[in-house]
Each structure stands twice: as C-alpha cells, then as structure tokens.
Amino acid sequence: MNLTKENVKKICGIILFTIIAFLAIQNIDEVFYVLGLAWGIIFPFVLGGIIAFILNIPMRAIEKRFFKKCVIKIKNDDESIRCVQKKYVRPISLIITVTLVFAVISAVVLIVVPQVGNTVKELVKTAEAFFPKIQLWAENLFGNNAEIYEWISSWQFNMDKIIDTAIGFMKNGMGDMLTGTFSAAKAVVSGVTAFFIGFIFSCYLLAKKEILLRQLNMFVKAVMPETTVKKITYVAKLSNSTFSNFIAGQCLEALILGTMFFIVMSVIRLPYPLLISVLVSFTALIPVFGAFIGCIIGAFLIVMVSPIKALIFIITFLIIQQIEGNFIYPRVVGNSVGLPSLWVLAAVTIGSSLMGVAGMLFFIPLTSVIYTLIRQWTYKRLKKKKISIE
C-alpha cells in the first residue's frame, strides 16, 4: 500500500474513529446521558420541523387554489422567467391553515369531551340504581350463610367514599407515584413549552421556506462534491414525495372512514352518528391504532343508551375496519408508503415512544424512505453481481 497523502488521511481517520468508538463504549452511560440531553435541546426544533411539514401540505393547497392569480411572472436582466408571489399571500395562507387546524381540533374536543362527561355521569347514576338490585340478588343467594349475608347487607354505594378510598390507596400503595407528582407536572410544562417553541419555529420555517431551502442548497453545493449533492437531492425529493403523499393519504383515508361510519350508523339508527363519526375520523389520523381508540370511546358512549346497540356498533366497526383496511387503505395510503405491515408496526412503535403521535406520523414515511433506499441499493448490488432478483 502506497503511503500517499490521501491514504494517510484515511488511516488517520480510521484510527481516530476507532479511538472515539472505544472511549464511547467505555463510557456508555455518559454517552447516553449526553445524547439524551442533546435530544432534549433539539426536540422542539425537530417537532417544529414536523409541524411545518404537515402544515405545508394544506398551506400549499390553499395558495394554489385561492391565490393562484396572485402569482405573477416577471423577467430578470438575463431574460429568465421566475415566479414572484405578492407580499401578503404567504402570511394569509399560513394564518388560514393554522386557524383551520386549530378549529378542527377545538371542534372535536368541544363535541366529544362534554358528551364523555355526560356519559360518565349517567354511568354513575346507573350504577347507583343498579347496585341495590345486585345487593338484593346476593342476599337471596347467600341467605343461608349468616356471615356472608351480614357482610353483603353492609355494602353501600357511595361515590364520594369510592373516590376517597381510591385516593387513600394511591397515597399508601402508590406513594412513589404521588412523590413524582412534581416531576410529572414539570414534564407536562416542559412538553407544552416544547410544543410552543416548535410551533413558532414551524411558522418561521413556513414563512421563509423558499429562502431557507435556497440557502441550504447553496451550502450543500459549496461543501460537498457534485455526486454527493445529486444523491442528497434525490433523497430529499424522495422524502418530500413520500411524506406529502402519506400525510395527504392519511387525511383522505380518515375522511372516508368517518363518512362511512356516519352513513352506516345513520342507516341502522345507532346513537350519536355524527359525534362518533367525527371522533373516529379524527383518531384515524393516528396510524394503525387510532381508529380503535375511537371505537372504544364510541362503544362507551353508546353502551349507556343500549348495550345491545353498543355490541352492534362494535360489530359494525370491525366490518367497516376490514373493508377499509383491505380495500381503501392500501389504495389511498398504502401506495404512498410501500411498507410491509411488520415495518409499519415497528415505525409506529418507535415513533410513538420517541415523539408521541407526531412520531407515528413522522416515522412511517421516514421508514418508507429508508426501506426504498435500501431496496434500491440491494437491487443495484444484485444487478452488479449478475444475480437474478427472483
């Protein structure tokens, strides 16, 4: 091996990497601590980037649909054509997008939360009315046993006492949980703060996205070889296409699912068709598990009206879910993702553990991009080795 200047650099790089890797393994706890600290610092900005990407889809549609005439063409000194948007198109589109998103979320919360609260109240009333019947049945069943009869006769249904007992249990048996109340409150405040920082950052990204993309493109071209720039550009275009199609497809799929529930529930006369349809449609935005959350809450609401209808609703949900999962989802969302079910489940699990719901929406298309790149690289290697893909 010739010790040229280039080879010496490579050898030094390998030695340096080996030393760093060895030190990292030796101090693995400190490494994880530093990584966790770094993640906590950059998390609001990562979250802001995800929010910006999601909001960019409806904002871009609003600009094209309602402000198309605001885009004019002018000539530069070199006679090339470029598009320039009027001054207030972007701020107005951004305000409309944010308003619509918060309006939808607020509407769902204002519709669902009061109804769930009313259902809990009805459940307590029903339990209070049903408890004496259970007590009477138990007394008749164990009337021959004086000790059991006396114990059953001492039963009392008191909601306040039940709450006090639950609190006492938490104080005695779950002291560690109460001790960590301050930590939990701190985590909530930290999460809210991170969201607002991320939201403000996302608004800035959306307002200046063309300028930021141009600056990033210039920087990449300045510091990297042309072949690397082409690869980065390809990955960026693939990521943008995959993410955009996934988010748009997920929203369309949720809308179709909610509409199907409303029509079917209205036809078979189940309670709360509009409320539950909106709830299922909203929770269906969460990949894989979201619609089942809507099913559980919907069944809980209906069971207070009629347990039989709640059972019918669950059966209806399973049928519609099968239709949606086998025929609608693969065509609306599946083509944009192109992931096997195993990797979708893995992406949802990892994303939810790292970033919650936003992580679910982010990691599925991210995993799809990685999966596509690895598949293309594999096919390329097989072709180079003249190995049949079959």
Tab-separated table of N, CA and C in Angstrom, residues 32-157:
chain	number	residue	atom	x	y	z
A	32	PHE	N	-24.962	8.031	26.694
A	32	PHE	CA	-26.427	8.070	26.625
A	32	PHE	C	-26.976	9.308	27.323
A	33	TYR	N	-26.335	9.712	28.413
A	33	TYR	CA	-26.774	10.921	29.117
A	33	TYR	C	-26.613	12.150	28.225
A	34	VAL	N	-25.465	12.253	27.565
A	34	VAL	CA	-25.220	13.386	26.672
A	34	VAL	C	-26.180	13.365	25.487
A	35	LEU	N	-26.420	12.160	24.939
A	35	LEU	CA	-27.368	12.053	23.821
A	35	LEU	C	-28.777	12.456	24.251
A	36	GLY	N	-29.175	12.018	25.456
A	36	GLY	CA	-30.493	12.419	25.962
A	36	GLY	C	-30.592	13.919	26.171
A	37	LEU	N	-29.526	14.505	26.691
A	37	LEU	CA	-29.507	15.951	26.894
A	37	LEU	C	-29.584	16.687	25.563
A	38	ALA	N	-28.825	16.193	24.583
A	38	ALA	CA	-28.838	16.821	23.259
A	38	ALA	C	-30.212	16.679	22.602
A	39	TRP	N	-30.833	15.501	22.775
A	39	TRP	CA	-32.166	15.291	22.197
A	39	TRP	C	-33.188	16.225	22.830
A	40	GLY	N	-33.079	16.425	24.139
A	40	GLY	CA	-33.998	17.356	24.802
A	40	GLY	C	-33.853	18.777	24.292
A	41	ILE	N	-32.634	19.151	23.886
A	41	ILE	CA	-32.408	20.505	23.382
A	41	ILE	C	-32.968	20.669	21.969
A	42	ILE	N	-32.723	19.676	21.120
A	42	ILE	CA	-33.134	19.824	19.713
A	42	ILE	C	-34.565	19.355	19.456
A	43	PHE	N	-35.180	18.680	20.456
A	43	PHE	CA	-36.527	18.133	20.232
A	43	PHE	C	-37.548	19.183	19.795
A	44	PRO	N	-37.621	20.378	20.443
A	44	PRO	CA	-38.605	21.371	19.988
A	44	PRO	C	-38.428	21.753	18.529
A	45	PHE	N	-37.188	21.796	18.060
A	45	PHE	CA	-36.934	22.185	16.675
A	45	PHE	C	-37.260	21.051	15.703
A	46	VAL	N	-36.995	19.802	16.143
A	46	VAL	CA	-37.410	18.658	15.324
A	46	VAL	C	-38.930	18.609	15.227
A	47	LEU	N	-39.594	18.824	16.369
A	47	LEU	CA	-41.055	18.859	16.385
A	47	LEU	C	-41.582	19.985	15.502
A	48	GLY	N	-40.908	21.137	15.566
A	48	GLY	CA	-41.302	22.259	14.718
A	48	GLY	C	-41.160	21.937	13.242
A	49	GLY	N	-40.093	21.211	12.891
A	49	GLY	CA	-39.930	20.807	11.500
A	49	GLY	C	-41.034	19.872	11.041
A	50	ILE	N	-41.443	18.944	11.918
A	50	ILE	CA	-42.540	18.025	11.580
A	50	ILE	C	-43.853	18.787	11.418
A	51	ILE	N	-44.123	19.703	12.352
A	51	ILE	CA	-45.344	20.509	12.264
A	51	ILE	C	-45.346	21.329	10.980
A	52	ALA	N	-44.180	21.914	10.662
A	52	ALA	CA	-44.080	22.726	9.448
A	52	ALA	C	-44.350	21.890	8.202
A	53	PHE	N	-43.806	20.691	8.173
A	53	PHE	CA	-44.013	19.844	7.001
A	53	PHE	C	-45.487	19.467	6.848
A	54	ILE	N	-46.133	19.145	7.980
A	54	ILE	CA	-47.555	18.771	7.919
A	54	ILE	C	-48.413	19.965	7.497
A	55	LEU	N	-48.159	21.135	8.100
A	55	LEU	CA	-48.948	22.319	7.774
A	55	LEU	C	-48.678	22.811	6.359
A	56	ASN	N	-47.507	22.496	5.824
A	56	ASN	CA	-47.162	22.962	4.490
A	56	ASN	C	-48.072	22.359	3.419
A	57	ILE	N	-48.585	21.149	3.683
A	57	ILE	CA	-49.432	20.484	2.684
A	57	ILE	C	-50.736	21.254	2.467
A	58	PRO	N	-51.530	21.541	3.531
A	58	PRO	CA	-52.738	22.348	3.280
A	58	PRO	C	-52.418	23.785	2.893
A	59	MET	N	-51.334	24.358	3.424
A	59	MET	CA	-50.983	25.739	3.071
A	59	MET	C	-50.656	25.851	1.593
A	60	ARG	N	-49.928	24.887	1.077
A	60	ARG	CA	-49.588	24.898	-0.350
A	60	ARG	C	-50.841	24.741	-1.205
A	61	ALA	N	-51.770	23.889	-0.750
A	61	ALA	CA	-53.029	23.721	-1.492
A	61	ALA	C	-53.849	25.003	-1.474
A	62	ILE	N	-53.872	25.710	-0.336
A	62	ILE	CA	-54.609	26.975	-0.243
A	62	ILE	C	-54.001	28.019	-1.166
A	63	GLU	N	-52.685	28.092	-1.206
A	63	GLU	CA	-52.029	29.060	-2.092
A	63	GLU	C	-52.349	28.791	-3.551
A	64	LYS	N	-52.331	27.507	-3.936
A	64	LYS	CA	-52.603	27.176	-5.333
A	64	LYS	C	-54.079	27.350	-5.686
A	65	ARG	N	-54.952	27.058	-4.709
A	65	ARG	CA	-56.387	27.074	-5.006
A	65	ARG	C	-56.984	28.478	-4.961
A	66	PHE	N	-56.606	29.261	-3.958
A	66	PHE	CA	-57.272	30.548	-3.747
A	66	PHE	C	-56.418	31.753	-4.138
A	67	PHE	N	-55.109	31.563	-4.234
A	67	PHE	CA	-54.244	32.699	-4.528
A	67	PHE	C	-53.433	32.472	-5.792
A	68	LYS	N	-53.985	31.671	-6.698
A	68	LYS	CA	-53.270	31.382	-7.933
A	68	LYS	C	-53.061	32.636	-8.765
A	69	LYS	N	-54.032	33.539	-8.750
A	69	LYS	CA	-53.928	34.770	-9.536
A	69	LYS	C	-52.939	35.754	-8.933
A	70	CYS	N	-52.538	35.504	-7.685
A	70	CYS	CA	-51.581	36.399	-7.031
A	70	CYS	C	-50.147	36.101	-7.432
A	71	VAL	N	-49.962	35.025	-8.214
A	71	VAL	CA	-48.621	34.678	-8.675
A	71	VAL	C	-48.429	35.262	-10.059
A	72	ILE	N	-47.441	36.128	-10.221
A	72	ILE	CA	-47.193	36.800	-11.489
A	72	ILE	C	-45.819	36.432	-12.019
A	73	LYS	N	-45.607	36.613	-13.299
A	73	LYS	CA	-44.330	36.287	-13.910
A	73	LYS	C	-43.631	37.566	-14.348
A	74	ILE	N	-42.349	37.672	-14.064
A	74	ILE	CA	-41.577	38.833	-14.480
A	74	ILE	C	-40.286	38.354	-15.122
A	75	LYS	N	-39.598	39.252	-15.782
A	75	LYS	CA	-38.358	38.907	-16.460
A	75	LYS	C	-37.186	39.522	-15.722
A	76	ASN	N	-36.132	38.738	-15.509
A	76	ASN	CA	-34.910	39.253	-14.924
A	76	ASN	C	-34.057	39.900	-16.012
A	77	ASP	N	-32.903	40.412	-15.619
A	77	ASP	CA	-31.991	41.029	-16.580
A	77	ASP	C	-31.499	40.017	-17.614
A	78	ASP	N	-31.412	38.738	-17.171
A	78	ASP	CA	-30.944	37.704	-18.096
A	78	ASP	C	-32.086	37.074	-18.874
A	79	GLU	N	-33.260	37.723	-18.854
A	79	GLU	CA	-34.437	37.308	-19.612
A	79	GLU	C	-35.028	35.979	-19.145
A	80	SER	N	-34.547	35.431	-18.012
A	80	SER	CA	-35.135	34.197	-17.495
A	80	SER	C	-36.433	34.522	-16.761
A	81	ILE	N	-37.291	33.546	-16.656
A	81	ILE	CA	-38.607	33.737	-16.042
A	81	ILE	C	-38.577	33.173	-14.624
A	82	ARG	N	-39.086	33.912	-13.668
A	82	ARG	CA	-39.238	33.400	-12.315
A	82	ARG	C	-40.581	33.859	-11.761
A	83	CYS	N	-41.094	33.115	-10.801
A	83	CYS	CA	-42.394	33.413	-10.216
A	83	CYS	C	-42.205	34.165	-8.906
A	84	VAL	N	-42.977	35.210	-8.723
A	84	VAL	CA	-42.914	36.013	-7.514
A	84	VAL	C	-44.315	36.122	-6.927
A	85	GLN	N	-44.465	35.816	-5.646
A	85	GLN	CA	-45.764	35.907	-5.002
A	85	GLN	C	-45.937	37.279	-4.382
A	86	LYS	N	-47.157	37.744	-4.358
A	86	LYS	CA	-47.449	39.023	-3.731
A	86	LYS	C	-47.129	38.976	-2.245
A	87	LYS	N	-46.960	40.116	-1.650
A	87	LYS	CA	-46.379	40.253	-0.326
A	87	LYS	C	-47.147	39.510	0.759
A	88	TYR	N	-48.476	39.533	0.679
A	88	TYR	CA	-49.263	39.025	1.804
A	88	TYR	C	-49.864	37.641	1.552
A	89	VAL	N	-49.527	37.003	0.442
A	89	VAL	CA	-50.110	35.692	0.150
A	89	VAL	C	-49.672	34.659	1.185
A	90	ARG	N	-48.378	34.579	1.487
A	90	ARG	CA	-47.870	33.586	2.417
A	90	ARG	C	-48.418	33.788	3.837
A	91	PRO	N	-48.357	35.000	4.411
A	91	PRO	CA	-48.914	35.165	5.765
A	91	PRO	C	-50.395	34.818	5.852
A	92	ILE	N	-51.167	35.228	4.838
A	92	ILE	CA	-52.609	34.944	4.849
A	92	ILE	C	-52.854	33.443	4.754
A	93	SER	N	-52.126	32.769	3.858
A	93	SER	CA	-52.285	31.320	3.714
A	93	SER	C	-51.900	30.595	4.996
A	94	LEU	N	-50.824	31.054	5.636
A	94	LEU	CA	-50.386	30.433	6.884
A	94	LEU	C	-51.413	30.634	7.993
A	95	ILE	N	-51.965	31.830	8.094
A	95	ILE	CA	-52.975	32.106	9.123
A	95	ILE	C	-54.225	31.260	8.891
A	96	ILE	N	-54.649	31.145	7.623
A	96	ILE	CA	-55.828	30.334	7.303
A	96	ILE	C	-55.574	28.867	7.664
A	97	THR	N	-54.394	28.360	7.337
A	97	THR	CA	-54.061	26.961	7.625
A	97	THR	C	-54.078	26.682	9.118
A	98	VAL	N	-53.380	27.526	9.890
A	98	VAL	CA	-53.319	27.327	11.344
A	98	VAL	C	-54.711	27.444	11.961
A	99	THR	N	-55.497	28.412	11.482
A	99	THR	CA	-56.859	28.598	12.004
A	99	THR	C	-57.721	27.370	11.733
A	100	LEU	N	-57.627	26.829	10.520
A	100	LEU	CA	-58.421	25.651	10.178
A	100	LEU	C	-58.031	24.450	11.043
A	101	VAL	N	-56.728	24.240	11.232
A	101	VAL	CA	-56.268	23.102	12.031
A	101	VAL	C	-56.741	23.217	13.471
A	102	PHE	N	-56.549	24.401	14.067
A	102	PHE	CA	-56.984	24.584	15.450
A	102	PHE	C	-58.507	24.553	15.568
A	103	ALA	N	-59.210	25.001	14.537
A	103	ALA	CA	-60.672	24.953	14.558
A	103	ALA	C	-61.169	23.508	14.557
A	104	VAL	N	-60.535	22.671	13.733
A	104	VAL	CA	-60.932	21.256	13.682
A	104	VAL	C	-60.666	20.573	15.023
A	105	ILE	N	-59.467	20.807	15.578
A	105	ILE	CA	-59.120	20.192	16.863
A	105	ILE	C	-60.062	20.677	17.967
A	106	SER	N	-60.333	21.993	17.999
A	106	SER	CA	-61.222	22.552	19.023
A	106	SER	C	-62.634	22.012	18.888
A	107	ALA	N	-63.106	21.884	17.636
A	107	ALA	CA	-64.456	21.366	17.414
A	107	ALA	C	-64.587	19.939	17.929
A	108	VAL	N	-63.578	19.120	17.633
A	108	VAL	CA	-63.621	17.721	18.102
A	108	VAL	C	-63.616	17.670	19.626
A	109	VAL	N	-62.749	18.470	20.252
A	109	VAL	CA	-62.669	18.475	21.715
A	109	VAL	C	-63.976	18.958	22.330
A	110	LEU	N	-64.536	20.047	21.796
A	110	LEU	CA	-65.770	20.614	22.352
A	110	LEU	C	-66.969	19.699	22.142
A	111	ILE	N	-66.923	18.890	21.080
A	111	ILE	CA	-68.037	17.973	20.823
A	111	ILE	C	-67.917	16.717	21.676
A	112	VAL	N	-66.702	16.165	21.751
A	112	VAL	CA	-66.511	14.855	22.364
A	112	VAL	C	-66.443	14.935	23.885
A	113	VAL	N	-65.641	15.868	24.435
A	113	VAL	CA	-65.388	15.911	25.878
A	113	VAL	C	-66.672	16.091	26.689
A	114	PRO	N	-67.552	17.054	26.348
A	114	PRO	CA	-68.792	17.177	27.133
A	114	PRO	C	-69.657	15.919	27.094
A	115	GLN	N	-69.682	15.265	25.911
A	115	GLN	CA	-70.510	14.069	25.804
A	115	GLN	C	-69.931	12.932	26.640
A	116	VAL	N	-68.598	12.806	26.662
A	116	VAL	CA	-67.973	11.790	27.508
A	116	VAL	C	-68.251	12.079	28.979
A	117	GLY	N	-68.198	13.367	29.374
A	117	GLY	CA	-68.512	13.740	30.751
A	117	GLY	C	-69.938	13.386	31.122
A	118	ASN	N	-70.887	13.659	30.209
A	118	ASN	CA	-72.288	13.303	30.458
A	118	ASN	C	-72.471	11.791	30.575
A	119	THR	N	-71.722	11.049	29.739
A	119	THR	CA	-71.814	9.599	29.786
A	119	THR	C	-71.306	9.051	31.122
A	120	VAL	N	-70.221	9.643	31.636
A	120	VAL	CA	-69.696	9.214	32.944
A	120	VAL	C	-70.722	9.479	34.032
A	121	LYS	N	-71.389	10.642	33.986
A	121	LYS	CA	-72.430	10.950	34.970
A	121	LYS	C	-73.571	9.941	34.896
A	122	GLU	N	-73.988	9.609	33.661
A	122	GLU	CA	-75.064	8.633	33.503
A	122	GLU	C	-74.633	7.259	34.002
A	123	LEU	N	-73.348	6.935	33.789
A	123	LEU	CA	-72.845	5.653	34.262
A	123	LEU	C	-72.905	5.575	35.789
A	124	VAL	N	-72.547	6.674	36.462
A	124	VAL	CA	-72.595	6.706	37.924
A	124	VAL	C	-74.044	6.562	38.402
A	125	LYS	N	-74.971	7.275	37.759
A	125	LYS	CA	-76.384	7.174	38.134
A	125	LYS	C	-76.912	5.754	37.937
A	126	THR	N	-76.531	5.156	36.802
A	126	THR	CA	-76.976	3.788	36.528
A	126	THR	C	-76.421	2.813	37.556
A	127	ALA	N	-75.155	3.010	37.915
A	127	ALA	CA	-74.531	2.144	38.917
A	127	ALA	C	-75.217	2.287	40.263
A	128	GLU	N	-75.573	3.524	40.636
A	128	GLU	CA	-76.271	3.753	41.903
A	128	GLU	C	-77.635	3.075	41.918
A	129	ALA	N	-78.322	3.096	40.755
A	129	ALA	CA	-79.654	2.477	40.687
A	129	ALA	C	-79.556	0.943	40.609
A	130	PHE	N	-78.478	0.453	39.986
A	130	PHE	CA	-78.340	-0.979	39.780
A	130	PHE	C	-77.747	-1.694	40.987
A	131	PHE	N	-77.024	-0.969	41.833
A	131	PHE	CA	-76.334	-1.572	42.967
A	131	PHE	C	-77.303	-2.251	43.943
A	132	PRO	N	-78.426	-1.626	44.333
A	132	PRO	CA	-79.353	-2.314	45.260
A	132	PRO	C	-79.886	-3.633	44.689
A	133	LYS	N	-80.071	-3.704	43.352
A	133	LYS	CA	-80.551	-4.941	42.745
A	133	LYS	C	-79.506	-6.056	42.898
A	134	ILE	N	-78.237	-5.692	42.680
A	134	ILE	CA	-77.165	-6.680	42.859
A	134	ILE	C	-77.089	-7.127	44.315
A	135	GLN	N	-77.251	-6.163	45.223
A	135	GLN	CA	-77.185	-6.479	46.653
A	135	GLN	C	-78.326	-7.416	47.052
A	136	LEU	N	-79.533	-7.145	46.551
A	136	LEU	CA	-80.689	-7.990	46.855
A	136	LEU	C	-80.495	-9.399	46.300
A	137	TRP	N	-79.982	-9.485	45.080
A	137	TRP	CA	-79.720	-10.798	44.472
A	137	TRP	C	-78.689	-11.576	45.290
A	138	ALA	N	-77.637	-10.905	45.751
A	138	ALA	CA	-76.595	-11.565	46.550
A	138	ALA	C	-77.137	-12.009	47.905
A	139	GLU	N	-78.001	-11.189	48.521
A	139	GLU	CA	-78.587	-11.561	49.809
A	139	GLU	C	-79.468	-12.797	49.673
A	140	ASN	N	-80.243	-12.869	48.583
A	140	ASN	CA	-81.090	-14.053	48.356
A	140	ASN	C	-80.253	-15.304	48.084
A	141	LEU	N	-79.122	-15.093	47.402
A	141	LEU	CA	-78.277	-16.228	47.035
A	141	LEU	C	-77.561	-16.807	48.254
A	142	PHE	N	-77.092	-15.909	49.155
A	142	PHE	CA	-76.327	-16.357	50.320
A	142	PHE	C	-77.108	-16.166	51.621
A	143	GLY	N	-78.444	-16.245	51.545
A	143	GLY	CA	-79.263	-16.033	52.732
A	143	GLY	C	-79.043	-17.068	53.819
A	144	ASN	N	-78.601	-18.275	53.448
A	144	ASN	CA	-78.392	-19.342	54.426
A	144	ASN	C	-77.110	-19.175	55.226
A	145	ASN	N	-76.209	-18.339	54.739
A	145	ASN	CA	-74.937	-18.112	55.420
A	145	ASN	C	-74.999	-16.757	56.122
A	146	ALA	N	-75.070	-16.773	57.455
A	146	ALA	CA	-75.291	-15.538	58.221
A	146	ALA	C	-74.141	-14.549	58.054
A	147	GLU	N	-72.904	-15.035	58.048
A	147	GLU	CA	-71.759	-14.140	57.957
A	147	GLU	C	-71.709	-13.432	56.603
A	148	ILE	N	-71.886	-14.208	55.531
A	148	ILE	CA	-71.870	-13.603	54.194
A	148	ILE	C	-73.048	-12.661	54.018
A	149	TYR	N	-74.251	-13.070	54.563
A	149	TYR	CA	-75.449	-12.232	54.442
A	149	TYR	C	-75.225	-10.894	55.149
A	150	GLU	N	-74.623	-10.956	56.326
A	150	GLU	CA	-74.375	-9.719	57.077
A	150	GLU	C	-73.363	-8.826	56.352
A	151	TRP	N	-72.362	-9.490	55.765
A	151	TRP	CA	-71.347	-8.715	55.035
A	151	TRP	C	-71.946	-8.045	53.796
A	152	ILE	N	-72.819	-8.790	53.082
A	152	ILE	CA	-73.456	-8.224	51.888
A	152	ILE	C	-74.395	-7.087	52.274
A	153	SER	N	-75.105	-7.241	53.391
A	153	SER	CA	-76.043	-6.202	53.831
A	153	SER	C	-75.324	-4.903	54.188
A	154	SER	N	-74.040	-5.008	54.529
A	154	SER	CA	-73.283	-3.804	54.895
A	154	SER	C	-72.756	-3.041	53.678
A	155	TRP	N	-72.963	-3.590	52.480
A	155	TRP	CA	-72.499	-2.894	51.278
A	155	TRP	C	-73.229	-1.569	51.134
A	156	GLN	N	-72.488	-0.552	50.704
A	156	GLN	CA	-73.084	0.761	50.412
A	156	GLN	C	-72.380	1.354	49.192
A	157	PHE	N	-73.182	1.889	48.291
A	157	PHE	CA	-72.603	2.537	47.108
A	157	PHE	C	-72.555	4.039	47.358
